[in-house]
PDB file of C-alpha atoms in Angstrom:
ATOM      1  CA  MET A   1      14.706  -4.042  -0.761  1.00  0.00           C
ATOM      2  CA  SER A   2      16.175  -2.092   2.123  1.00  0.00           C
ATOM      3  CA  ASP A   3      15.095  -1.881   5.748  1.00  0.00           C
ATOM      4  CA  ASP A   4      15.442   1.885   5.353  1.00  0.00           C
ATOM      5  CA  PHE A   5      12.296   2.143   3.240  1.00  0.00           C
ATOM      6  CA  PRO A   6       9.342   3.710   5.038  1.00  0.00           C
ATOM      7  CA  VAL A   7       7.113   1.272   6.875  1.00  0.00           C
ATOM      8  CA  ASP A   8       3.516   1.505   7.923  1.00  0.00           C
ATOM      9  CA  GLY A   9       3.076   4.060  10.661  1.00  0.00           C
ATOM     10  CA  GLU A  10       6.123   6.139   9.797  1.00  0.00           C
ATOM     11  CA  SER A  11       6.042   9.522   8.129  1.00  0.00           C
ATOM     12  CA  GLY A  12       4.739   9.297   4.584  1.00  0.00           C
ATOM     13  CA  ASP A  13       7.156  11.949   3.309  1.00  0.00           C
ATOM     14  CA  THR A  14       9.655   9.451   1.940  1.00  0.00           C
ATOM     15  CA  SER A  15       7.068   6.919   0.832  1.00  0.00           C
ATOM     16  CA  SER A  16       5.506   9.360  -1.560  1.00  0.00           C
ATOM     17  CA  GLY A  17       8.854  10.873  -2.313  1.00  0.00           C
ATOM     18  CA  SER A  18       7.976  14.126  -0.500  1.00  0.00           C
ATOM     19  CA  ALA A  19       6.354  15.842  -3.449  1.00  0.00           C
ATOM     20  CA  GLN A  20       8.196  19.134  -2.919  1.00  0.00           C
ATOM     21  CA  ALA A  21      11.587  17.427  -3.253  1.00  0.00           C
ATOM     22  CA  ILE A  22      10.908  15.253  -6.293  1.00  0.00           C
ATOM     23  CA  ARG A  23      12.484  16.165  -9.609  1.00  0.00           C
ATOM     24  CA  PRO A  24      11.829  14.679 -13.043  1.00  0.00           C
ATOM     25  CA  PRO A  25      14.502  12.369 -14.482  1.00  0.00           C
ATOM     26  CA  SER A  26      17.447  14.088 -16.115  1.00  0.00           C
ATOM     27  CA  GLN A  27      17.220  14.818 -19.831  1.00  0.00           C
ATOM     28  CA  TRP A  28      20.248  12.600 -20.382  1.00  0.00           C
ATOM     29  CA  LEU A  29      18.451   9.602 -18.921  1.00  0.00           C
ATOM     30  CA  THR A  30      15.371  10.389 -20.988  1.00  0.00           C
ATOM     31  CA  LEU A  31      17.336  10.675 -24.234  1.00  0.00           C
ATOM     32  CA  ALA A  32      19.152   7.417 -23.506  1.00  0.00           C
ATOM     33  CA  GLU A  33      15.935   5.443 -22.964  1.00  0.00           C
ATOM     34  CA  PRO A  34      15.617   3.828 -26.440  1.00  0.00           C
ATOM     35  CA  SER A  35      19.242   2.721 -26.673  1.00  0.00           C
ATOM     36  CA  ARG A  36      19.326   1.427 -23.102  1.00  0.00           C
ATOM     37  CA  ALA A  37      16.121  -0.538 -23.590  1.00  0.00           C
ATOM     38  CA  GLY A  38      17.589  -2.082 -26.736  1.00  0.00           C
ATOM     39  CA  LEU A  39      20.653  -3.252 -24.838  1.00  0.00           C
ATOM     40  CA  GLU A  40      18.480  -4.639 -22.069  1.00  0.00           C
ATOM     41  CA  ALA A  41      16.464  -6.591 -24.617  1.00  0.00           C
ATOM     42  CA  LEU A  42      19.692  -8.129 -25.931  1.00  0.00           C
ATOM     43  CA  GLY A  43      20.247  -9.366 -22.402  1.00  0.00           C
ATOM     44  CA  LEU A  44      17.374 -11.794 -22.942  1.00  0.00           C
ATOM     45  CA  PHE A  45      19.866 -13.829 -24.963  1.00  0.00           C
ATOM     46  CA  THR A  46      23.057 -13.250 -22.980  1.00  0.00           C
ATOM     47  CA  LEU A  47      21.350 -13.832 -19.624  1.00  0.00           C
ATOM     48  CA  ALA A  48      19.103 -16.684 -20.727  1.00  0.00           C
ATOM     49  CA  PRO A  49      20.485 -18.923 -17.932  1.00  0.00           C
ATOM     50  CA  LEU A  50      19.202 -16.413 -15.374  1.00  0.00           C
ATOM     51  CA  LEU A  51      15.701 -16.660 -16.789  1.00  0.00           C
ATOM     52  CA  ALA A  52      15.912 -20.453 -16.851  1.00  0.00           C
ATOM     53  CA  LEU A  53      16.450 -20.355 -13.083  1.00  0.00           C
ATOM     54  CA  ALA A  54      13.338 -18.269 -12.461  1.00  0.00           C
ATOM     55  CA  PRO A  55      10.721 -19.997 -10.296  1.00  0.00           C
ATOM     56  CA  ARG A  56       7.951 -21.805 -12.131  1.00  0.00           C
ATOM     57  CA  GLY A  57       4.337 -20.819 -11.665  1.00  0.00           C
ATOM     58  CA  ASP A  58       1.262 -22.669 -10.469  1.00  0.00           C
ATOM     59  CA  GLY A  59      -0.868 -21.858 -13.506  1.00  0.00           C
ATOM     60  CA  HIS A  60      -2.866 -19.024 -11.990  1.00  0.00           C
ATOM     61  CA  THR A  61      -4.003 -16.115 -14.145  1.00  0.00           C
ATOM     62  CA  VAL A  62      -1.780 -13.052 -14.487  1.00  0.00           C
ATOM     63  CA  LEU A  63      -3.230  -9.932 -16.093  1.00  0.00           C
ATOM     64  CA  VAL A  64      -0.552  -7.692 -17.623  1.00  0.00           C
ATOM     65  CA  LEU A  65      -1.349  -3.988 -18.013  1.00  0.00           C
ATOM     66  CA  PRO A  66       0.677  -1.880 -20.501  1.00  0.00           C
ATOM     67  CA  GLY A  67       2.137   1.566 -19.912  1.00  0.00           C
ATOM     68  CA  PHE A  68       0.854   4.967 -20.945  1.00  0.00           C
ATOM     69  CA  ALA A  69       0.139   5.331 -24.679  1.00  0.00           C
ATOM     70  CA  THR A  70       1.129   1.711 -25.333  1.00  0.00           C
ATOM     71  CA  SER A  71      -0.897  -1.425 -25.933  1.00  0.00           C
ATOM     72  CA  ASP A  72      -0.562  -5.168 -25.419  1.00  0.00           C
ATOM     73  CA  HIS A  73       2.171  -5.246 -28.067  1.00  0.00           C
ATOM     74  CA  ALA A  74       4.516  -3.577 -25.567  1.00  0.00           C
ATOM     75  CA  THR A  75       4.103  -6.375 -23.022  1.00  0.00           C
ATOM     76  CA  ALA A  76       4.227  -9.307 -25.451  1.00  0.00           C
ATOM     77  CA  LEU A  77       7.713 -10.486 -24.426  1.00  0.00           C
ATOM     78  CA  LEU A  78       6.855 -10.282 -20.738  1.00  0.00           C
ATOM     79  CA  ARG A  79       3.670 -12.284 -21.232  1.00  0.00           C
ATOM     80  CA  ARG A  80       5.448 -14.864 -23.370  1.00  0.00           C
ATOM     81  CA  PHE A  81       8.039 -15.322 -20.640  1.00  0.00           C
ATOM     82  CA  LEU A  82       5.336 -15.767 -18.000  1.00  0.00           C
ATOM     83  CA  VAL A  83       3.534 -18.361 -20.113  1.00  0.00           C
ATOM     84  CA  ARG A  84       6.789 -20.307 -20.419  1.00  0.00           C
ATOM     85  CA  ARG A  85       7.170 -20.184 -16.651  1.00  0.00           C
ATOM     86  CA  GLY A  86       3.781 -21.802 -16.230  1.00  0.00           C
ATOM     87  CA  TYR A  87       1.359 -18.892 -15.819  1.00  0.00           C
ATOM     88  CA  ASP A  88      -1.864 -18.134 -17.615  1.00  0.00           C
ATOM     89  CA  ALA A  89      -0.648 -14.690 -18.692  1.00  0.00           C
ATOM     90  CA  ARG A  90      -3.363 -12.530 -20.239  1.00  0.00           C
ATOM     91  CA  SER A  91      -3.324  -9.286 -22.181  1.00  0.00           C
ATOM     92  CA  TRP A  92      -5.654  -6.569 -21.005  1.00  0.00           C
ATOM     93  CA  ASP A  93      -7.440  -6.360 -24.411  1.00  0.00           C
ATOM     94  CA  LEU A  94      -8.379  -2.694 -24.017  1.00  0.00           C
ATOM     95  CA  GLY A  95      -6.203  -1.152 -26.720  1.00  0.00           C
ATOM     96  CA  TRP A  96      -4.049   1.887 -26.017  1.00  0.00           C
ATOM     97  CA  ASN A  97      -3.641   2.869 -22.376  1.00  0.00           C
ATOM     98  CA  LEU A  98      -4.960   6.418 -22.094  1.00  0.00           C
ATOM     99  CA  ASP A  99      -5.784   6.132 -18.402  1.00  0.00           C
ATOM    100  CA  HIS A 100      -9.432   6.834 -17.542  1.00  0.00           C
ATOM    101  CA  LYS A 101     -10.355   7.192 -21.205  1.00  0.00           C
ATOM    102  CA  THR A 102      -9.531   3.497 -21.495  1.00  0.00           C
ATOM    103  CA  VAL A 103     -10.359   1.949 -18.110  1.00  0.00           C
ATOM    104  CA  GLY A 104     -13.326   4.140 -17.118  1.00  0.00           C
ATOM    105  CA  GLU A 105     -13.603   7.155 -14.836  1.00  0.00           C
ATOM    106  CA  GLN A 106     -13.825   4.886 -11.792  1.00  0.00           C
ATOM    107  CA  GLY A 107     -11.783   2.074 -13.289  1.00  0.00           C
ATOM    108  CA  GLU A 108     -14.980   0.121 -13.904  1.00  0.00           C
ATOM    109  CA  ILE A 109     -13.796  -1.358 -17.209  1.00  0.00           C
ATOM    110  CA  ILE A 110     -10.570  -2.852 -15.872  1.00  0.00           C
ATOM    111  CA  THR A 111     -12.354  -3.963 -12.705  1.00  0.00           C
ATOM    112  CA  ALA A 112     -14.860  -5.851 -14.856  1.00  0.00           C
ATOM    113  CA  ARG A 113     -11.971  -7.493 -16.737  1.00  0.00           C
ATOM    114  CA  ILE A 114     -10.439  -8.674 -13.452  1.00  0.00           C
ATOM    115  CA  ARG A 115     -13.770  -9.994 -12.197  1.00  0.00           C
ATOM    116  CA  ALA A 116     -14.308 -11.897 -15.449  1.00  0.00           C
ATOM    117  CA  LEU A 117     -10.889 -13.580 -15.215  1.00  0.00           C
ATOM    118  CA  TRP A 118     -11.478 -14.377 -11.551  1.00  0.00           C
ATOM    119  CA  GLU A 119     -14.808 -16.023 -12.333  1.00  0.00           C
ATOM    120  CA  GLU A 120     -13.388 -17.831 -15.377  1.00  0.00           C
ATOM    121  CA  SER A 121     -10.568 -19.517 -13.462  1.00  0.00           C
ATOM    122  CA  GLY A 122     -12.122 -19.718 -10.022  1.00  0.00           C
ATOM    123  CA  ARG A 123      -8.844 -18.364  -8.625  1.00  0.00           C
ATOM    124  CA  THR A 124      -7.634 -14.936  -7.664  1.00  0.00           C
ATOM    125  CA  VAL A 125      -5.766 -12.982 -10.344  1.00  0.00           C
ATOM    126  CA  SER A 126      -2.297 -11.444 -10.119  1.00  0.00           C
ATOM    127  CA  LEU A 127      -1.769  -8.028 -11.702  1.00  0.00           C
ATOM    128  CA  VAL A 128       1.478  -6.906 -13.336  1.00  0.00           C
ATOM    129  CA  GLY A 129       1.423  -3.288 -14.457  1.00  0.00           C
ATOM    130  CA  TRP A 130       4.108  -1.384 -16.302  1.00  0.00           C
ATOM    131  CA  SER A 131       4.267   2.400 -15.788  1.00  0.00           C
ATOM    132  CA  LEU A 132       0.705   3.811 -15.874  1.00  0.00           C
ATOM    133  CA  GLY A 133      -0.536   0.230 -16.044  1.00  0.00           C
ATOM    134  CA  GLY A 134       0.766  -0.273 -12.523  1.00  0.00           C
ATOM    135  CA  VAL A 135      -1.020   2.833 -11.267  1.00  0.00           C
ATOM    136  CA  ILE A 136      -4.257   1.418 -12.654  1.00  0.00           C
ATOM    137  CA  ALA A 137      -3.494  -2.047 -11.243  1.00  0.00           C
ATOM    138  CA  ARG A 138      -3.062  -0.685  -7.719  1.00  0.00           C
ATOM    139  CA  GLU A 139      -6.304   1.257  -7.931  1.00  0.00           C
ATOM    140  CA  ALA A 140      -8.125  -1.825  -9.224  1.00  0.00           C
ATOM    141  CA  ALA A 141      -6.747  -3.932  -6.372  1.00  0.00           C
ATOM    142  CA  ARG A 142      -8.302  -1.517  -3.895  1.00  0.00           C
ATOM    143  CA  ARG A 143     -11.672  -1.852  -5.633  1.00  0.00           C
ATOM    144  CA  VAL A 144     -11.761  -5.644  -5.896  1.00  0.00           C
ATOM    145  CA  PRO A 145      -9.281  -6.963  -3.285  1.00  0.00           C
ATOM    146  CA  ASP A 146     -11.025 -10.324  -2.921  1.00  0.00           C
ATOM    147  CA  GLY A 147     -10.266 -11.125  -6.555  1.00  0.00           C
ATOM    148  CA  VAL A 148      -6.608 -10.032  -6.594  1.00  0.00           C
ATOM    149  CA  ARG A 149      -3.786 -12.283  -5.439  1.00  0.00           C
ATOM    150  CA  ASN A 150      -0.759 -10.059  -5.929  1.00  0.00           C
ATOM    151  CA  VAL A 151       0.185  -6.729  -7.530  1.00  0.00           C
ATOM    152  CA  ILE A 152       3.547  -6.011  -9.170  1.00  0.00           C
ATOM    153  CA  THR A 153       4.257  -2.546 -10.536  1.00  0.00           C
ATOM    154  CA  LEU A 154       7.156  -1.785 -12.873  1.00  0.00           C
ATOM    155  CA  GLY A 155       8.304   1.829 -12.818  1.00  0.00           C
ATOM    156  CA  SER A 156       4.780   2.968 -11.961  1.00  0.00           C
ATOM    157  CA  PRO A 157       4.508   6.549 -10.618  1.00  0.00           C
ATOM    158  CA  PHE A 158       1.556   5.938  -8.306  1.00  0.00           C
ATOM    159  CA  ALA A 159       2.589   8.352  -5.530  1.00  0.00           C
ATOM    160  CA  GLY A 160       4.428  11.597  -4.885  1.00  0.00           C
ATOM    161  CA  ASP A 161       4.419  14.433  -7.407  1.00  0.00           C
ATOM    162  CA  PRO A 162       2.662  13.484 -10.682  1.00  0.00           C
ATOM    163  CA  SER A 163       4.339  16.366 -12.517  1.00  0.00           C
ATOM    164  CA  ALA A 164       7.795  14.830 -11.978  1.00  0.00           C
ATOM    165  CA  ASN A 165       7.968  12.876 -15.213  1.00  0.00           C
ATOM    166  CA  ALA A 166       9.309  13.340 -18.716  1.00  0.00           C
ATOM    167  CA  VAL A 167       5.999  13.048 -20.571  1.00  0.00           C
ATOM    168  CA  ARG A 168       3.708  15.420 -18.683  1.00  0.00           C
ATOM    169  CA  GLY A 169       2.550  17.377 -21.738  1.00  0.00           C
ATOM    170  CA  LEU A 170       1.896  14.262 -23.794  1.00  0.00           C
ATOM    171  CA  TYR A 171       0.005  12.655 -20.921  1.00  0.00           C
ATOM    172  CA  GLU A 172      -2.253  15.676 -20.476  1.00  0.00           C
ATOM    173  CA  ARG A 173      -3.002  15.904 -24.197  1.00  0.00           C
ATOM    174  CA  LEU A 174      -3.806  12.241 -24.711  1.00  0.00           C
ATOM    175  CA  SER A 175      -5.499  11.384 -21.422  1.00  0.00           C
ATOM    176  CA  GLY A 176      -7.373  14.630 -20.888  1.00  0.00           C
ATOM    177  CA  ASN A 177      -6.234  14.661 -17.260  1.00  0.00           C
ATOM    178  CA  ILE A 178      -4.611  17.807 -15.882  1.00  0.00           C
ATOM    179  CA  ILE A 179      -1.618  17.037 -13.681  1.00  0.00           C
ATOM    180  CA  ASP A 180      -2.103  20.034 -11.381  1.00  0.00           C
ATOM    181  CA  SER A 181      -5.832  19.481 -10.883  1.00  0.00           C
ATOM    182  CA  PRO A 182      -7.062  18.736  -7.339  1.00  0.00           C
ATOM    183  CA  THR A 183      -8.375  15.372  -8.548  1.00  0.00           C
ATOM    184  CA  THR A 184      -5.020  14.226  -9.916  1.00  0.00           C
ATOM    185  CA  ARG A 185      -3.108  15.551  -6.909  1.00  0.00           C
ATOM    186  CA  ALA A 186      -5.456  13.711  -4.555  1.00  0.00           C
ATOM    187  CA  ARG A 187      -5.082  10.540  -6.607  1.00  0.00           C
ATOM    188  CA  TYR A 188      -1.331  10.489  -6.174  1.00  0.00           C
ATOM    189  CA  ALA A 189      -1.380  11.691  -2.582  1.00  0.00           C
ATOM    190  CA  ALA A 190      -3.292   8.531  -1.707  1.00  0.00           C
ATOM    191  CA  GLY A 191      -1.507   6.248  -4.151  1.00  0.00           C
ATOM    192  CA  GLY A 192       1.411   5.300  -1.927  1.00  0.00           C
ATOM    193  CA  GLN A 193      -0.717   3.953   0.900  1.00  0.00           C
ATOM    194  CA  PRO A 194      -0.354   0.180   1.423  1.00  0.00           C
ATOM    195  CA  LEU A 195      -2.582  -2.119  -0.607  1.00  0.00           C
ATOM    196  CA  PRO A 196      -4.877  -4.660   1.063  1.00  0.00           C
ATOM    197  CA  VAL A 197      -3.159  -7.406  -0.974  1.00  0.00           C
ATOM    198  CA  PRO A 198       0.545  -8.294  -1.359  1.00  0.00           C
ATOM    199  CA  SER A 199       2.380  -5.863  -3.617  1.00  0.00           C
ATOM    200  CA  SER A 200       5.873  -5.301  -4.972  1.00  0.00           C
ATOM    201  CA  ALA A 201       6.726  -1.848  -6.314  1.00  0.00           C
ATOM    202  CA  VAL A 202       9.694  -2.274  -8.665  1.00  0.00           C
ATOM    203  CA  PHE A 203      11.633   0.922  -9.359  1.00  0.00           C
ATOM    204  CA  SER A 204      14.880   2.102 -10.930  1.00  0.00           C
ATOM    205  CA  ARG A 205      16.908   5.148  -9.961  1.00  0.00           C
ATOM    206  CA  THR A 206      18.020   5.365 -13.598  1.00  0.00           C
ATOM    207  CA  ASP A 207      14.455   5.514 -14.932  1.00  0.00           C
ATOM    208  CA  GLY A 208      14.402   8.140 -17.684  1.00  0.00           C
ATOM    209  CA  ILE A 209      10.629   8.704 -17.740  1.00  0.00           C
ATOM    210  CA  ALA A 210       9.225   8.515 -14.203  1.00  0.00           C
ATOM    211  CA  ALA A 211      10.893   9.958 -11.105  1.00  0.00           C
ATOM    212  CA  TRP A 212      11.842   6.889  -9.096  1.00  0.00           C
ATOM    213  CA  ARG A 213      10.625   8.372  -5.812  1.00  0.00           C
ATOM    214  CA  ASN A 214       7.125   8.450  -7.295  1.00  0.00           C
ATOM    215  CA  CYS A 215       7.330   4.692  -7.835  1.00  0.00           C
ATOM    216  CA  ILE A 216       7.629   3.591  -4.198  1.00  0.00           C
ATOM    217  CA  GLY A 217       5.034   3.275  -1.466  1.00  0.00           C
ATOM    218  CA  ILE A 218       4.720   2.734   2.248  1.00  0.00           C
ATOM    219  CA  GLU A 219       5.936  -0.724   3.214  1.00  0.00           C
ATOM    220  CA  ASN A 220       4.372  -3.128   5.678  1.00  0.00           C
ATOM    221  CA  GLU A 221       4.199  -6.898   6.089  1.00  0.00           C
ATOM    222  CA  ILE A 222       2.670  -7.400   2.612  1.00  0.00           C
ATOM    223  CA  ASN A 223       3.811  -4.306   0.684  1.00  0.00           C
ATOM    224  CA  GLU A 224       7.411  -3.910  -0.470  1.00  0.00           C
ATOM    225  CA  ASN A 225       9.631  -1.781  -2.712  1.00  0.00           C
ATOM    226  CA  VAL A 226      12.315  -3.512  -4.791  1.00  0.00           C
ATOM    227  CA  GLU A 227      15.069  -1.699  -6.675  1.00  0.00           C
ATOM    228  CA  VAL A 228      16.477  -2.771 -10.036  1.00  0.00           C
ATOM    229  CA  VAL A 229      18.864  -1.187 -12.532  1.00  0.00           C
ATOM    230  CA  SER A 230      16.901  -0.520 -15.697  1.00  0.00           C
ATOM    231  CA  SER A 231      15.634   2.040 -18.136  1.00  0.00           C
ATOM    232  CA  HIS A 232      11.902   2.764 -18.056  1.00  0.00           C
ATOM    233  CA  PHE A 233      11.208   1.217 -21.455  1.00  0.00           C
ATOM    234  CA  GLY A 234      13.391  -1.747 -20.555  1.00  0.00           C
ATOM    235  CA  LEU A 235      11.383  -2.759 -17.504  1.00  0.00           C
ATOM    236  CA  VAL A 236       9.312  -5.152 -19.638  1.00  0.00           C
ATOM    237  CA  VAL A 237      12.342  -6.811 -21.281  1.00  0.00           C
ATOM    238  CA  ASN A 238      15.145  -6.544 -18.712  1.00  0.00           C
ATOM    239  CA  PRO A 239      16.152 -10.113 -17.678  1.00  0.00           C
ATOM    240  CA  ALA A 240      16.697  -9.137 -14.038  1.00  0.00           C
ATOM    241  CA  VAL A 241      13.211  -7.622 -13.904  1.00  0.00           C
ATOM    242  CA  LEU A 242      11.617 -10.655 -15.559  1.00  0.00           C
ATOM    243  CA  HIS A 243      13.337 -12.934 -13.053  1.00  0.00           C
ATOM    244  CA  LEU A 244      12.071 -10.738 -10.222  1.00  0.00           C
ATOM    245  CA  VAL A 245       8.502 -10.787 -11.559  1.00  0.00           C
ATOM    246  CA  ALA A 246       8.574 -14.591 -11.760  1.00  0.00           C
ATOM    247  CA  ASP A 247       9.903 -14.774  -8.211  1.00  0.00           C
ATOM    248  CA  ARG A 248       7.131 -12.535  -6.876  1.00  0.00           C
ATOM    249  CA  LEU A 249       4.372 -14.328  -8.765  1.00  0.00           C
ATOM    250  CA  ALA A 250       5.573 -17.668  -7.384  1.00  0.00           C
ATOM    251  CA  GLN A 251       4.693 -16.597  -3.854  1.00  0.00           C
ATOM    252  CA  PRO A 252       1.883 -18.733  -2.398  1.00  0.00           C
ATOM    253  CA  GLU A 253      -1.577 -17.283  -1.879  1.00  0.00           C
ATOM    254  CA  THR A 254      -0.998 -17.509   1.855  1.00  0.00           C
ATOM    255  CA  GLY A 255       2.360 -16.982   3.522  1.00  0.00           C
ATOM    256  CA  TRP A 256       3.663 -14.274   1.157  1.00  0.00           C
ATOM    257  CA  GLN A 257       7.319 -13.383   1.857  1.00  0.00           C
ATOM    258  CA  ARG A 258       9.397 -10.344   0.941  1.00  0.00           C
ATOM    259  CA  PHE A 259      11.876 -10.549  -1.918  1.00  0.00           C
ATOM    260  CA  ARG A 260      15.284 -11.937  -0.982  1.00  0.00           C
ATOM    261  CA  ARG A 261      18.183 -10.795  -3.133  1.00  0.00           C
ATOM    262  CA  PRO A 262      19.657 -13.994  -4.619  1.00  0.00           C
ATOM    263  CA  GLY A 263      23.251 -14.580  -3.490  1.00  0.00           C
ATOM    264  CA  ALA A 264      25.491 -14.342  -6.555  1.00  0.00           C
ATOM    265  CA  LEU A 265      22.896 -12.233  -8.375  1.00  0.00           C
ATOM    266  CA  ALA A 266      22.381  -9.702  -5.587  1.00  0.00           C
ATOM    267  CA  PHE A 267      24.188  -7.027  -7.616  1.00  0.00           C
ATOM    268  CA  LEU A 268      21.219  -6.972  -9.991  1.00  0.00           C
ATOM    269  CA  TYR A 269      18.999  -5.725  -7.166  1.00  0.00           C
ATOM    270  CA  PRO A 270      20.650  -2.775  -5.352  1.00  0.00           C
ATOM    271  CA  ASP A 271      20.013  -2.340  -1.653  1.00  0.00           C
ATOM    272  CA  THR A 272      20.660   1.402  -1.399  1.00  0.00           C
ATOM    273  CA  PRO A 273      18.734   3.281   1.327  1.00  0.00           C
ATOM    274  CA  VAL A 274      15.869   5.291  -0.136  1.00  0.00           C
ATOM    275  CA  GLU A 275      17.143   8.541   1.374  1.00  0.00           C
ATOM    276  CA  ASN A 276      20.170   8.467  -0.927  1.00  0.00           C
TER     277      ASN A 276
END
């Protein structure tokens, strides 16, 4: 995380990626997504010591939201890792993520799921959302902030220009949402504003699906952007990302602190200014 990211009160142009300047990922990055994700998954074995050093949890509930056109199967490894680190990691149990078709026009279905988990445990719930799942998680946190402890988004294009992605046509066909509609544009224009709860927006400049500038928001004392090196598909299996998620979830309910790049492992978390 760099001090050069936009902070609360500064111009929102860079926080939302300045929609006019945002371009979709290159076709080369998009085509390389499956092979890169496969290599990153292999890292779960070669970098097992890194994961063993990840902070342990306090047992609170973590709801994991899958990406667009995927289901809980896509986040199984991430949830298994979180369970091993001591969290009560839950699937979202809503089937395929087709945006509002799945979570409700006003997000009422996912909000009800969060409220149920909150009431079940008696503790606030952390949300980890991959891709579109993170967009939905941020919106849910605005609707039920008292029940949300922390939000972590993984390559989630919640701000900027919603057309700057590699799956626009597929998204429109399956979700029924039109990217260029006033409703969608307004959704993403507001998406980068700080959340009322601690949040970490994890992004990768080598993301082959979502434009990375769409995946960052305005920073303040409880909202941060953290860069990793990962494919889009690999964000739920990349060892460096899993370690980061565990670190963020281990933050106490009060006294949340920004991510600190770990000494010898700092190279896994670039600190390049956002303007570059």
